[in-house]
Short mmCIF file of C-alpha atoms in Angstrom, two decimals:
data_model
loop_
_atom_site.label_atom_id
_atom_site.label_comp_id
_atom_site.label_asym_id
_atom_site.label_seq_id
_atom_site.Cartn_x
_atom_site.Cartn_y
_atom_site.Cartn_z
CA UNK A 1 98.55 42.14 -61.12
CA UNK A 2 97.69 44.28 -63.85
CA UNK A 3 100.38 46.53 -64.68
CA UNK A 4 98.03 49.27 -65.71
CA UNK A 5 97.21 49.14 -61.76
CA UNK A 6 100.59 49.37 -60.67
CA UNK A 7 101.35 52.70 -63.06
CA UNK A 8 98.28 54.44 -61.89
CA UNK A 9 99.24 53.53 -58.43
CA UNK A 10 102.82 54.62 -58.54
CA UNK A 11 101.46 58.42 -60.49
CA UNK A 12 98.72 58.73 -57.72
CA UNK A 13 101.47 57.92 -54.67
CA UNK A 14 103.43 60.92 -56.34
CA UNK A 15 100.80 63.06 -56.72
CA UNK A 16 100.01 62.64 -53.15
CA UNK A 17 103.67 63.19 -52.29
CA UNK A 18 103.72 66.84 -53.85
CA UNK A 19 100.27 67.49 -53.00
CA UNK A 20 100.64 66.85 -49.07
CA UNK A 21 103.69 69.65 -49.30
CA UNK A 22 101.61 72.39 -51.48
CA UNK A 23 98.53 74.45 -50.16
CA UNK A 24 96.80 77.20 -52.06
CA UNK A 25 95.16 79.78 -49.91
CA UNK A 26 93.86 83.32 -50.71
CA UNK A 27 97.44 85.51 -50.67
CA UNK A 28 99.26 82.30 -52.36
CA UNK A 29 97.05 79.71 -54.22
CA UNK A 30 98.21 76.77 -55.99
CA UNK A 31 99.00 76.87 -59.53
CA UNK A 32 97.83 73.23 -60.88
CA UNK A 33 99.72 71.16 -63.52
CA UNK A 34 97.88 68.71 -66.17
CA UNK A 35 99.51 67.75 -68.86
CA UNK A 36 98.75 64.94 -71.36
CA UNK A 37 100.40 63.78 -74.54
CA UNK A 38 98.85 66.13 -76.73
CA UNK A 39 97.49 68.97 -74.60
CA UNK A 40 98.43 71.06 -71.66
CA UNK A 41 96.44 72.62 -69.12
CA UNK A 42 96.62 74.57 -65.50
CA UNK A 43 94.74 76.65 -63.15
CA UNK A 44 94.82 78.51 -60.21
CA UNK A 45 92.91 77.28 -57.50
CA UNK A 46 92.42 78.64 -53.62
CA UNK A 47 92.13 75.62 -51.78
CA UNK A 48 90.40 77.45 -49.03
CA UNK A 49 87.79 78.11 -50.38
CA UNK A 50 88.14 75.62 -52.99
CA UNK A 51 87.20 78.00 -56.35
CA UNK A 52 89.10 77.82 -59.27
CA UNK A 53 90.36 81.54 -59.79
CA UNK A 54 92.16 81.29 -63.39
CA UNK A 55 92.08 78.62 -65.51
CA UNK A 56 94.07 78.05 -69.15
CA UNK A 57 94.37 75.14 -71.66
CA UNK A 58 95.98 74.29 -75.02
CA UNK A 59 92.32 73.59 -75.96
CA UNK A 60 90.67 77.11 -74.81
CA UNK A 61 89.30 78.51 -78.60
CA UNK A 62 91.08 82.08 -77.77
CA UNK A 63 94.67 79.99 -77.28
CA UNK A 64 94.31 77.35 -80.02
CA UNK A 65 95.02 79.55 -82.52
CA UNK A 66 97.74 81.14 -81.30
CA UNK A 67 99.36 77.81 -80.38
CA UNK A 68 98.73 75.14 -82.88
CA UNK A 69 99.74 71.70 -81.35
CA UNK A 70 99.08 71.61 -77.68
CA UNK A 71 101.80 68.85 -76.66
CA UNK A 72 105.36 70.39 -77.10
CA UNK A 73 106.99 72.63 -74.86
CA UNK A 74 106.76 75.45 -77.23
CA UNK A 75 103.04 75.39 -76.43
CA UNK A 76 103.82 75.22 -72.48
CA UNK A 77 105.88 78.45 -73.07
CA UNK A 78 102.94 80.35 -74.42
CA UNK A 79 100.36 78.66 -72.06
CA UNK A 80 102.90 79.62 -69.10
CA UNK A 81 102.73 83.61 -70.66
CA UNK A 82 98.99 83.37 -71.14
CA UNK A 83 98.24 82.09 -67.54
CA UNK A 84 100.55 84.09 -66.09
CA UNK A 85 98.76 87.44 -67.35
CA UNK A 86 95.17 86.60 -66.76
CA UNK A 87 96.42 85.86 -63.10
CA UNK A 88 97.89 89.14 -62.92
CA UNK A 89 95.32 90.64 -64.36
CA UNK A 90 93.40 89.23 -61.19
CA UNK A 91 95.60 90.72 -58.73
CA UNK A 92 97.47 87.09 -58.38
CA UNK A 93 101.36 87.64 -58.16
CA UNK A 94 102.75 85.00 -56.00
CA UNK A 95 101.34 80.96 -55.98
CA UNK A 96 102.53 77.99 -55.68
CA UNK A 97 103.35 75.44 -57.76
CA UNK A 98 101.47 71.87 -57.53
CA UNK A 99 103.38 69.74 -60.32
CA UNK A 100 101.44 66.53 -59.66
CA UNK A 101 103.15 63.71 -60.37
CA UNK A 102 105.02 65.01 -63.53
CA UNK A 103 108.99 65.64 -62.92
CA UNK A 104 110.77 69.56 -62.93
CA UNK A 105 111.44 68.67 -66.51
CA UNK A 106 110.85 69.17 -70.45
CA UNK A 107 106.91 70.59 -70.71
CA UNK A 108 106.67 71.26 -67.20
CA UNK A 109 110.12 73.18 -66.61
CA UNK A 110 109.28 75.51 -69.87
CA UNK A 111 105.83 76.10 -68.73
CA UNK A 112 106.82 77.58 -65.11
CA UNK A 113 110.07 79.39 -66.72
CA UNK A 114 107.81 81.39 -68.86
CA UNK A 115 105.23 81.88 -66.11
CA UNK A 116 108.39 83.45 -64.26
CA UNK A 117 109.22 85.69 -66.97
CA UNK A 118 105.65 87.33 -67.34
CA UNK A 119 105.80 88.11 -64.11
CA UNK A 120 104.48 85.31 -61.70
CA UNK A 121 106.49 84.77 -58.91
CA UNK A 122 106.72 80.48 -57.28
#
C-alpha cells in the first residue's frame, strides 16, 4: 500500500479522535488549529450554526508584516495574541480548543499559551 495512504489515514483517524470530543456552540465555539510547515492558521467557528466567527493566518496582509516567517513558534505566539483580541473584540471569551491531529506541543503549545495570556480562556 502506498505509504502516503497510510499517513493521511493515521492524521485523519486523529483528527477524528479530537474532533468527536470538541463541539463549538454559540457561548463556547471551537477554536480550530491548521498548521503547515511554513504557515499557521486558526479560526473560530460555531458549529451550530456552522459560521466561521474569527478567522487569523500567518498569510492575512495586516499580520504578515508584523510576523515575517509564518512557520516558527515565534509566529504562533503573535498569531495566538492577534486571534485572541479580534475574538474578544467580538464578545468571545471562552472556546474550545480543536487541535486536529497535531500534538500539545512546539507551534501548537505556544500558540494557545499566548491565546491564554491575551485573555482567552480554553
Amino acid at each position: 500500500m502506498d505509504i502516503r495512504k497510510v499517513v493521511d489515514g493515521q492524521r485523519q483517524r486523529r483528527a477524528y479522535r479530537v474532533r468527536k470530543k470538541v463541539r463549538g456552540s454559540a457561548e463556547r465555539p471551537r477554536l480550530c488549529i491548521n498548521r503547515s510547515l511554513t504557515n499557521f492558521g486558526c479560526q473560530v467557528i460555531d458549529d451550530a450554526s456552522g459560521l466561521t466567527i474569527v478567522s487569523a493566518t500567518t498569510r492575512d496582509k495586516d499580520v504578515r508584516g508584523s510576523i515575517g516567517y509564518g512557520g516558527n513558534c515565534e509566529a504562533a505566539k503573535k498569531l495566538g495574541k492577534i486571534v485572541a483580541e479580534r475574538a474578544i473584540a467580538k464578545g468571545i471569551k471562552t472556546v474550545c480548543l480543536d487541535r486536529g491531529s497535531c500534538k500539545y506541543h512546539g507551534r501548537v503549545a505556544a500558540f494557545a499559551d499566548a491565546a491564554r495570556e491575551a485573555g482567552l480562556e480554553f
